[in-house]
mmCIF file of C-alpha atoms in Angstrom:
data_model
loop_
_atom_site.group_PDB
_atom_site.id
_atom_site.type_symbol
_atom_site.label_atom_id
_atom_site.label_comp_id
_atom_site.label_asym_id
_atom_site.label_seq_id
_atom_site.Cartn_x
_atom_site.Cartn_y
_atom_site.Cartn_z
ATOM 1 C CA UNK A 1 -19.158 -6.009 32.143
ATOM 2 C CA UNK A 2 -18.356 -2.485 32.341
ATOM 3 C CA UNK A 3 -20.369 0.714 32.964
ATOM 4 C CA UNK A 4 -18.084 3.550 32.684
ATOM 5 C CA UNK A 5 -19.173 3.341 28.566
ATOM 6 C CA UNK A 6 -23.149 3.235 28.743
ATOM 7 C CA UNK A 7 -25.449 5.234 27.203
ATOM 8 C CA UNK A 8 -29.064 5.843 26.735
ATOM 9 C CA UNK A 9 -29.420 5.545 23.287
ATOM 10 C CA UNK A 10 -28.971 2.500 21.818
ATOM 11 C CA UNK A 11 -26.431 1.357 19.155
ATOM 12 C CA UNK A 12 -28.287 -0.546 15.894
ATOM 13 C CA UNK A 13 -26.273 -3.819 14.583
ATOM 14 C CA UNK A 14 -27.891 -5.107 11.451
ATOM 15 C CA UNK A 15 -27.053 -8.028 10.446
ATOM 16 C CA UNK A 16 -27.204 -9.383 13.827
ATOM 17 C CA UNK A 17 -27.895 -12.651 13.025
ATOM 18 C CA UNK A 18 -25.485 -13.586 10.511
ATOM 19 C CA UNK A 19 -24.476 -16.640 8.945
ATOM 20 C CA UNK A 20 -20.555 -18.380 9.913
ATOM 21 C CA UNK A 21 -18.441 -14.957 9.075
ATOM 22 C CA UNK A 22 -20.804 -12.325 9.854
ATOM 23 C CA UNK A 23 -19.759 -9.177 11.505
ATOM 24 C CA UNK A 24 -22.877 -8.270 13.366
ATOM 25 C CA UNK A 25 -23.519 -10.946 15.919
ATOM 26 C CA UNK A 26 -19.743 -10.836 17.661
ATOM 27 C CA UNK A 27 -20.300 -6.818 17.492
ATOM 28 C CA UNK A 28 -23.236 -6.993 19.386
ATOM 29 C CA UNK A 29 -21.112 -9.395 22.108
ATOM 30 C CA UNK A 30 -18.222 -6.426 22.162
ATOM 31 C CA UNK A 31 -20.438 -3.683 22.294
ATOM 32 C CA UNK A 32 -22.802 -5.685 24.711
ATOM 33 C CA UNK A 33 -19.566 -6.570 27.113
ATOM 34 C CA UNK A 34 -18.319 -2.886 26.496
ATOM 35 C CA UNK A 35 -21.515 -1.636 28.464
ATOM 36 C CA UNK A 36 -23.685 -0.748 25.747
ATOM 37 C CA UNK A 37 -27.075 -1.412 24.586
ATOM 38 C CA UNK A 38 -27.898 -3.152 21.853
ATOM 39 C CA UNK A 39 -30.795 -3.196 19.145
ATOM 40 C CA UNK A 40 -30.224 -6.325 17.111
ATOM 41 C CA UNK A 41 -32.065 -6.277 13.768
ATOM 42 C CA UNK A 42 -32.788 -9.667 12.364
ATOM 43 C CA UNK A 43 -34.613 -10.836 9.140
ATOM 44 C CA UNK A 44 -37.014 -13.603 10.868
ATOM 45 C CA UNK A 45 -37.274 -14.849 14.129
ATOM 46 C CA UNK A 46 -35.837 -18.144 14.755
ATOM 47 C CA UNK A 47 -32.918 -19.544 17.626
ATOM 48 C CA UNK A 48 -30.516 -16.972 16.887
ATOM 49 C CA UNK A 49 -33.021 -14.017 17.168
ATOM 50 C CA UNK A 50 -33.797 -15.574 20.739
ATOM 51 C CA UNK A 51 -29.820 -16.048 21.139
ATOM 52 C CA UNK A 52 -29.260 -12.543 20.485
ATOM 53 C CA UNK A 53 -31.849 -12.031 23.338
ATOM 54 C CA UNK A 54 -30.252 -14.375 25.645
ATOM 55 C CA UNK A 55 -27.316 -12.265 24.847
ATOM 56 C CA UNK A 56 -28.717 -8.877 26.038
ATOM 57 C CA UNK A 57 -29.712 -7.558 23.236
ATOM 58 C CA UNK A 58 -32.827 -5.810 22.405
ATOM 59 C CA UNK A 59 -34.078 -8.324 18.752
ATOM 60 C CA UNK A 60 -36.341 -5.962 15.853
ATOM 61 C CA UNK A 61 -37.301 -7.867 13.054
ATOM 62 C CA UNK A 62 -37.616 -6.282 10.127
ATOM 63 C CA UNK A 63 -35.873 -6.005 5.844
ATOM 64 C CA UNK A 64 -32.863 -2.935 4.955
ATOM 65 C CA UNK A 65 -35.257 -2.559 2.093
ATOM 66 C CA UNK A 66 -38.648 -1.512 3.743
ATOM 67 C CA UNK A 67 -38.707 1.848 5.032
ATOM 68 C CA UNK A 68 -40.913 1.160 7.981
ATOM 69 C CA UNK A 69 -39.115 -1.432 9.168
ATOM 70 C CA UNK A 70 -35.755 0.415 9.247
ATOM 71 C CA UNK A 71 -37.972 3.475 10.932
ATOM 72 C CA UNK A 72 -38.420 0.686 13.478
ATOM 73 C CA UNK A 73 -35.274 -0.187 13.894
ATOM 74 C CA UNK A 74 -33.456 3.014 13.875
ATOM 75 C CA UNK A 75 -35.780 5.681 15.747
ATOM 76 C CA UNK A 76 -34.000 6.004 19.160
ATOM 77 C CA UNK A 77 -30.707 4.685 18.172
ATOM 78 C CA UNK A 78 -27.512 6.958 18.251
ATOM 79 C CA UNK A 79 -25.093 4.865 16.182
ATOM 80 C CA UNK A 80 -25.332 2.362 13.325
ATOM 81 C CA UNK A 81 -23.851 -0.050 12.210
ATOM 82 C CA UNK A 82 -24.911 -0.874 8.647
ATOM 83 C CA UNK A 83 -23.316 -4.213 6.937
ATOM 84 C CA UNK A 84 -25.340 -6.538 4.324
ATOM 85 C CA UNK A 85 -24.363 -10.231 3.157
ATOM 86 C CA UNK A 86 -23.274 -9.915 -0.830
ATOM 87 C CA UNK A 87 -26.712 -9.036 -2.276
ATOM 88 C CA UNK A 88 -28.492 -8.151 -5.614
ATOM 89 C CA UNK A 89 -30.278 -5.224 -3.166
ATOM 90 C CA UNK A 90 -27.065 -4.188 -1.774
ATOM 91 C CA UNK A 91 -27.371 -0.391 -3.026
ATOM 92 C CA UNK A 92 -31.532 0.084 -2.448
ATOM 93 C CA UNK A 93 -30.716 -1.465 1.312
ATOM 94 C CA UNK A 94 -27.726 1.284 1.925
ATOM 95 C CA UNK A 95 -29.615 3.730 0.901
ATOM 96 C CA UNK A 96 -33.004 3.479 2.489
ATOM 97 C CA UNK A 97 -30.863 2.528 5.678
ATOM 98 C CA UNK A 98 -29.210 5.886 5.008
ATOM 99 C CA UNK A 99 -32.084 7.620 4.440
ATOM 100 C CA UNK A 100 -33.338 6.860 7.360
ATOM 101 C CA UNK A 101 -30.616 7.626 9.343
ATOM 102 C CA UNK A 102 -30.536 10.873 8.415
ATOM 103 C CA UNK A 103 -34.117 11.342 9.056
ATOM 104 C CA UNK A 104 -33.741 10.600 12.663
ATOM 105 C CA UNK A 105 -30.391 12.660 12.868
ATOM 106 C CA UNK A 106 -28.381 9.429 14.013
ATOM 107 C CA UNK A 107 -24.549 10.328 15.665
ATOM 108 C CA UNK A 108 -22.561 7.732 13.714
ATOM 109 C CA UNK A 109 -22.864 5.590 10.851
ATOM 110 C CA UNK A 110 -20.206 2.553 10.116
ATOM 111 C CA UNK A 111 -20.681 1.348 6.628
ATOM 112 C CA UNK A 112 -19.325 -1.999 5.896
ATOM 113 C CA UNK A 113 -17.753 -1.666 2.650
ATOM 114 C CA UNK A 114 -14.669 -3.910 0.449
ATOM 115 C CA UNK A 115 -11.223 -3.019 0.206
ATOM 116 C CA UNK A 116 -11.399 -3.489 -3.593
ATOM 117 C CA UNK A 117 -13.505 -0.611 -4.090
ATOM 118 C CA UNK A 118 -10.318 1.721 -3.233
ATOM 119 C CA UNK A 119 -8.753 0.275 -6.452
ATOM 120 C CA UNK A 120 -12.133 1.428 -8.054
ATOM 121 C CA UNK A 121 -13.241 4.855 -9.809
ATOM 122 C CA UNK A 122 -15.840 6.388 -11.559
ATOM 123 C CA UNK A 123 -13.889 4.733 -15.116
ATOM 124 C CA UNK A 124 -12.903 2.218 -13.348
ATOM 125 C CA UNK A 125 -14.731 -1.031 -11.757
ATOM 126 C CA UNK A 126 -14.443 -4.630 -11.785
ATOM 127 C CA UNK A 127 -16.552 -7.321 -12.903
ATOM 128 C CA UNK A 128 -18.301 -8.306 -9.492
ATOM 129 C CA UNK A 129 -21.753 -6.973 -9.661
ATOM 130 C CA UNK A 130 -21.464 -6.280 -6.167
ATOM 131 C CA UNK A 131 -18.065 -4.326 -6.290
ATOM 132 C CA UNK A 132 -19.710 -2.200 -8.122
ATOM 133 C CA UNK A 133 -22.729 -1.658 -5.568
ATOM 134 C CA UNK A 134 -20.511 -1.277 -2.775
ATOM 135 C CA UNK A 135 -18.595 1.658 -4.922
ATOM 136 C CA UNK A 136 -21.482 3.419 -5.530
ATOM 137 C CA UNK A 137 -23.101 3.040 -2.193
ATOM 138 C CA UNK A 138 -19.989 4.574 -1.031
ATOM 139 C CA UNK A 139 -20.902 7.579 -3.121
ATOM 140 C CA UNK A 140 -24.242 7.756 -2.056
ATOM 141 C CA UNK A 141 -23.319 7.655 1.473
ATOM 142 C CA UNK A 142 -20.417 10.636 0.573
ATOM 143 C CA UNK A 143 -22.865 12.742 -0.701
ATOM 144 C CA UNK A 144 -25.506 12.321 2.823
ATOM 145 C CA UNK A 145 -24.159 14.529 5.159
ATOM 146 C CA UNK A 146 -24.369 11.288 7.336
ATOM 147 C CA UNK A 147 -21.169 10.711 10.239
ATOM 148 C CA UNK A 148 -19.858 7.792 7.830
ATOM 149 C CA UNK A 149 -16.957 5.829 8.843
ATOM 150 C CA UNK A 150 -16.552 3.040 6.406
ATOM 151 C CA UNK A 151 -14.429 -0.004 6.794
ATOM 152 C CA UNK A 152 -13.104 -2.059 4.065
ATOM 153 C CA UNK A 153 -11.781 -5.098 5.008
ATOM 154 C CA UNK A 154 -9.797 -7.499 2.270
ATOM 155 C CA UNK A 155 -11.075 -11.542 1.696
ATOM 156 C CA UNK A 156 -12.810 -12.937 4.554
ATOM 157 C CA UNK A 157 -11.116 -16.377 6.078
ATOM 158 C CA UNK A 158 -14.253 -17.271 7.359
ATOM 159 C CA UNK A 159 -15.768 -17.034 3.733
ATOM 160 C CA UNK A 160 -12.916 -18.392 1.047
ATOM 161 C CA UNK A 161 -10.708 -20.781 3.808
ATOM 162 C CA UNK A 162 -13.947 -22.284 5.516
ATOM 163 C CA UNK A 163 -17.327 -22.150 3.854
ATOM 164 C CA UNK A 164 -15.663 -22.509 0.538
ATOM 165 C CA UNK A 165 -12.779 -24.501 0.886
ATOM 166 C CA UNK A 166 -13.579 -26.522 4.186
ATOM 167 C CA UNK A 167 -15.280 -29.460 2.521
ATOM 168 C CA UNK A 168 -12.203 -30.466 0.447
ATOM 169 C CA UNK A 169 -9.720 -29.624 3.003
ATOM 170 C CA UNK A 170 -11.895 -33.098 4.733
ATOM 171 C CA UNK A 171 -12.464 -34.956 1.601
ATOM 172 C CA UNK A 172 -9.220 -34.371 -0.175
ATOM 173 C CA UNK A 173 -6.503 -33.116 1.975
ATOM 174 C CA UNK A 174 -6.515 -29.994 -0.466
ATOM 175 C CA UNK A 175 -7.445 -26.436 -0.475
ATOM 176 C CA UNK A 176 -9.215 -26.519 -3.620
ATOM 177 C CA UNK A 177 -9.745 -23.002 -5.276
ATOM 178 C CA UNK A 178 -8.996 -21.093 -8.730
ATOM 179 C CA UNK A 179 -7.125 -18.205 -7.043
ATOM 180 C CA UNK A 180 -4.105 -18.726 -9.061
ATOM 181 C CA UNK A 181 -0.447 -17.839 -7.447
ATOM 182 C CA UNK A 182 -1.427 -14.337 -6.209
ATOM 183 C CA UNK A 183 -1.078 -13.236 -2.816
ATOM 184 C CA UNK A 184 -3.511 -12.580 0.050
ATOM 185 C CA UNK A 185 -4.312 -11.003 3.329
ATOM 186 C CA UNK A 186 -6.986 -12.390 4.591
ATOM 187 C CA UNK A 187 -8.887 -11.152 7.627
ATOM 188 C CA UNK A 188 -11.107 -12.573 10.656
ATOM 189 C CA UNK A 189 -14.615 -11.441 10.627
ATOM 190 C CA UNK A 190 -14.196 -11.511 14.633
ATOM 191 C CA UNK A 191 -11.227 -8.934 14.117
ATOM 192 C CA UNK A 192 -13.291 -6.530 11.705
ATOM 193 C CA UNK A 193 -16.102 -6.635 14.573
ATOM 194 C CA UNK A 194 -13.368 -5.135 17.304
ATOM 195 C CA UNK A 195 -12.479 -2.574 15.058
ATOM 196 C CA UNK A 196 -15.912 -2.054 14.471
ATOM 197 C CA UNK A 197 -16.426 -2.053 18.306
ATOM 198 C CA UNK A 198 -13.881 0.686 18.879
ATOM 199 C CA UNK A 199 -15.019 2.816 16.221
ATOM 200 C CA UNK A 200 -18.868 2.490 17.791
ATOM 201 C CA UNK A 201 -17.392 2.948 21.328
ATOM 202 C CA UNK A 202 -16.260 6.180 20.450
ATOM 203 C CA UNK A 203 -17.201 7.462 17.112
ATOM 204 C CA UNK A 204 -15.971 11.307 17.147
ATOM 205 C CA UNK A 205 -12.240 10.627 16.155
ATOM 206 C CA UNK A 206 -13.303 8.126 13.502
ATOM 207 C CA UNK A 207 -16.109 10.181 11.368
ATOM 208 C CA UNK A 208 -14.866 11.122 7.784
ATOM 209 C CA UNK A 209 -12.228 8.183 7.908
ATOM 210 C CA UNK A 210 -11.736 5.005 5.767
ATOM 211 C CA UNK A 211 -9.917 2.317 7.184
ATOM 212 C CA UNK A 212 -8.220 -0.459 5.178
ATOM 213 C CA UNK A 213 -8.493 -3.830 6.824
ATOM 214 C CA UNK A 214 -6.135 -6.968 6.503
ATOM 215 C CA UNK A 215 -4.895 -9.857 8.448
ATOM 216 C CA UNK A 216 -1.296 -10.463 9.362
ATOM 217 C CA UNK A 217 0.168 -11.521 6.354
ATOM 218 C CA UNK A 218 -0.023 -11.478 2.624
ATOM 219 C CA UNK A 219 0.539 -14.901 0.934
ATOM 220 C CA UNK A 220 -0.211 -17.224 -1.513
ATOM 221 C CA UNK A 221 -2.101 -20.325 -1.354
ATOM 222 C CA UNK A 222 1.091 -22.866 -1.332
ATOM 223 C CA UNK A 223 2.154 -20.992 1.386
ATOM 224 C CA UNK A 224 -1.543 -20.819 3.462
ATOM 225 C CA UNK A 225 -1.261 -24.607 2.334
ATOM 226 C CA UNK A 226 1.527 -25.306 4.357
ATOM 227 C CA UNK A 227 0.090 -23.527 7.605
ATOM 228 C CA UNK A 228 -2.584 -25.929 7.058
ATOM 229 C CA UNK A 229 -0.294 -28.370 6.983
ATOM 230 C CA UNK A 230 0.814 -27.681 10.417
ATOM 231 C CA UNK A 231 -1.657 -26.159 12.526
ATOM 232 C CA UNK A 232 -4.147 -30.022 11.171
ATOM 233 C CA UNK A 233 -0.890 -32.117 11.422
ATOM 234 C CA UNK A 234 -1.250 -33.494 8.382
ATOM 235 C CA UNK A 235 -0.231 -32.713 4.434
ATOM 236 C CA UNK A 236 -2.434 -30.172 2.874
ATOM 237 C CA UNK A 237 -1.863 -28.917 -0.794
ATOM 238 C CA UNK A 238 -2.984 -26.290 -2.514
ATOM 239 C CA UNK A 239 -5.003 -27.387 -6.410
ATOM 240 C CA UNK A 240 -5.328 -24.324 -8.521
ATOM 241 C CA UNK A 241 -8.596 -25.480 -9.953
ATOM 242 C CA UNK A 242 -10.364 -24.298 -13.310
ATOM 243 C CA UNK A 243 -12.611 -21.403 -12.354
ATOM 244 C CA UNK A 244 -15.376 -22.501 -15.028
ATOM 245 C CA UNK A 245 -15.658 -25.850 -13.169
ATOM 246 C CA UNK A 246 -15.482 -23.781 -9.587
ATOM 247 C CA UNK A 247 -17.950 -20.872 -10.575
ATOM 248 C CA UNK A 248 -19.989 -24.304 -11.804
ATOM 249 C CA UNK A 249 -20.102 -26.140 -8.416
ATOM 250 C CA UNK A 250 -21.017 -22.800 -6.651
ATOM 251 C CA UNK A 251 -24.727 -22.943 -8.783
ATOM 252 C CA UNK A 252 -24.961 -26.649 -8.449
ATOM 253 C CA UNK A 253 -24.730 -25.694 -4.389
ATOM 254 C CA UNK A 254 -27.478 -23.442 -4.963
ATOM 255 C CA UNK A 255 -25.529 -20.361 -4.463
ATOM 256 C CA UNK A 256 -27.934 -17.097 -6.648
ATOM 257 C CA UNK A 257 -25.910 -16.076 -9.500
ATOM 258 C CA UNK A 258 -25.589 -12.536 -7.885
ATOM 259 C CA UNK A 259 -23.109 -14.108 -5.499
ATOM 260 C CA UNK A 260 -21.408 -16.435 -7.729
ATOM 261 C CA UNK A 261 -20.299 -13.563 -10.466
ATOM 262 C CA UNK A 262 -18.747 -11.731 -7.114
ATOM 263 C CA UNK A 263 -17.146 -14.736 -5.468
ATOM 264 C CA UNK A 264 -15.747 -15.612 -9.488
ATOM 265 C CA UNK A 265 -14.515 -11.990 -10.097
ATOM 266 C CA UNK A 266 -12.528 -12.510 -6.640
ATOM 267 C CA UNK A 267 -10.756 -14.824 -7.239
ATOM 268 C CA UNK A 268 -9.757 -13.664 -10.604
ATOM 269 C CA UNK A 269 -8.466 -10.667 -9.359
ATOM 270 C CA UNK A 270 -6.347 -12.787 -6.787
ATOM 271 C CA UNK A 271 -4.347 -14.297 -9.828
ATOM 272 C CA UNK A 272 -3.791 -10.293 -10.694
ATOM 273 C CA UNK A 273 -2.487 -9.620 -7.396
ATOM 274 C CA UNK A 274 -5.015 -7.160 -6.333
ATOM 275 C CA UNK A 275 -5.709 -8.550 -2.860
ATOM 276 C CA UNK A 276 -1.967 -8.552 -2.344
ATOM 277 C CA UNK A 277 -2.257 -5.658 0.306
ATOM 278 C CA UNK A 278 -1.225 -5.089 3.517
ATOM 279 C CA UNK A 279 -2.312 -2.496 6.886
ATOM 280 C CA UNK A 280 -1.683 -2.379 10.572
ATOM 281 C CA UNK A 281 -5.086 -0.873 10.956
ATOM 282 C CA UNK A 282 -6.680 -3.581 13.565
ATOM 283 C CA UNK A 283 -3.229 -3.319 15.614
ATOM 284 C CA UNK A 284 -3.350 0.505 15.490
ATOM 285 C CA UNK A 285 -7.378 0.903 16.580
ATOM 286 C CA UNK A 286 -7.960 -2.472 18.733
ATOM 287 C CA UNK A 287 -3.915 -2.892 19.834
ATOM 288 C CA UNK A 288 -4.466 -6.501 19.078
ATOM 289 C CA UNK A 289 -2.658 -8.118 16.066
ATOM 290 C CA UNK A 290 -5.388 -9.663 14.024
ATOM 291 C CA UNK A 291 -5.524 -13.522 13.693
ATOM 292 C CA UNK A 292 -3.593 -15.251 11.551
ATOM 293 C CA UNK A 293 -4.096 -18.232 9.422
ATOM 294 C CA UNK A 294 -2.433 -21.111 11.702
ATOM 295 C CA UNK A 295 -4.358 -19.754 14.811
ATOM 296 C CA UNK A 296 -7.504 -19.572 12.538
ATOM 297 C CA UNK A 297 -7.034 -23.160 11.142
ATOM 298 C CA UNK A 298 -6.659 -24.609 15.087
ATOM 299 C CA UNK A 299 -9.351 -22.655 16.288
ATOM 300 C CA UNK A 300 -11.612 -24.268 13.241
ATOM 301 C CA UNK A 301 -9.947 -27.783 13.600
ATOM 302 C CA UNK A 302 -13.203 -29.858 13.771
ATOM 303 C CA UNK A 303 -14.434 -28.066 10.704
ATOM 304 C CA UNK A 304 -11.231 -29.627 8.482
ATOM 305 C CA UNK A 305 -10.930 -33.083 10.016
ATOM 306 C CA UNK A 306 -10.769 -35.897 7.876
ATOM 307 C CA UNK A 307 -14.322 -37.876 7.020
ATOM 308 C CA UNK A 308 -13.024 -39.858 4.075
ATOM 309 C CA UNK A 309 -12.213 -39.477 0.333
ATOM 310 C CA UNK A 310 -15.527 -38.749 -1.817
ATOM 311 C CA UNK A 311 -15.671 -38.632 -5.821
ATOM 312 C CA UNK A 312 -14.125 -35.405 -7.058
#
């Protein structure tokens, strides 16, 4: 570990103890191994609280939505960085958080946002409920005098290529989603948290700026089929299915409704095309090419390997 970056105050991850794709817990590894410290807020205590510990980090429990617990968490802190799972209290969470913030007259604050919302306006939205909370969060935040710096990365492989699709990649041999023939750029959540380490590192250069965030390549799904194909060694095809029948299975798996309109809307706006972007953001701020899908696949290998057919 290095010193030559410490500092006294402390740099607040939230969402520290995300789920498979969060941001916060490998940006509280980076910043940890970059020298600083860390104040981890969590929303219970449980093994990854205590792993955050193990890591370094200093754990606070406490909810984006209660004002003494982000008191709590952010009194003492110089930098923030404030990012939030898809959520029906997306907006009251930034903006307590923000409140807050400003209160204690915090240095830096990195607002995870989506790159949709730069196809967005104030005539224009889309019909994810949360699109819509992560536009105007990004207005509320404008209009704080806070040091924002918001990232807005495009669809998350860990989210769409794993948690969603993993299961029939096993089963079926096929990556099984309604996202039509448009092209993609998916991203790493590791690779958004070192940009989001670099940014926290040394925040002055960054304040004011929005930065787009993509992986290595925009495709479509025949084509992310086929670098399935290789990097598992085995035939993987891509079903376009029905998004009725998709948007169905994600209630039936218990996911809240919140999240299913945003993960539907998605992948409608795939078959338009709008995710069809492209930056060389993470190569420009971390001078690492981000990850790209064969790497990704390998890396996950265990997660797609073959357990059978099951009834479709």
């Amino acid at each position: 570990m290095t010193t030559k970056h410490q500092h006294d105050k402390p740099i607040l991850v939230t969402g520290a103890a995300g789920a498979v794709g969060g941001i916060g817990r490998k940006l509280t590894e980076f910043l940890l191994a970059r020298g600083h410290r860390v104040r981890a807020l969590v929303r219970r205590e449980d093994k990854r609280a205590e792993a955050l510990r193990g890591l370094g980090a200093e754990v606070v429990q406490g909810d984006l939505t209660d004002l003494a617990s982000m008191h709590r968490a952010i009194e003492g802190c110089g930098r923030i960085y404030f990012g939030m799972s898809v959520s029906a209290a997306y907006l009251e969470a930034t903006i307590n958080t923000a409140a807050v913030a400003r209160h204690h007259g915090v240095e830096a604050f990195v607002n995870m946002s989506q790159m949709t919302v730069s196809q967005m306006g104030i005539s224009q939205t889309t019909d994810s409920p949360q699109h819509k909370l992560h536009w105007l969060a990004e207005q509320a935040l404008s209009w704080s005098d806070l040091p924002v710096v918001t990232v807005r990365p495009t669809v998350f492989l860990e989210g769409f290529f794993l948690t969603l699709a993993a299961a029939r990649v096993r089963a079926s041999d096929e990556l099984a989603l309604p996202m039509g023939g448009g092209k993609t750029s998916p991203i790493s959540a590791v690779d958004v948290a070192r940009v989001v380490a670099v940014i926290l590192d040394d925040p002055a250069p960054h304040i004011g700026q929005i930065y787009d965030l993509t992986g290595p390549e925009s495709a479509d799904l025949d084509h992310y089929a086929r670098v399935f194909s290789e990097a598992l060694g085995r035939p993987i095809r891509y079903r376009d299915v029905p998004l009725p029948a998709w948007s169905e299975g994600l209630r039936q798996a218990r996911f809240p409704e919140h999240v299913v309109s945003h993960l539907s809307a998605m992948t409608e706006l795939n078959r338009q095309g709008r995710y069809d972007r492209m930056t060389d953001t993470v190569l420009k701020l971390t001078g690492e090419a981000p990850m790209n899908m064969r790497d990704f696949v390998k890396l996950h290998a265990a997660e797609f390997k073959q357990r059978g057919p099951t009834q479709s």
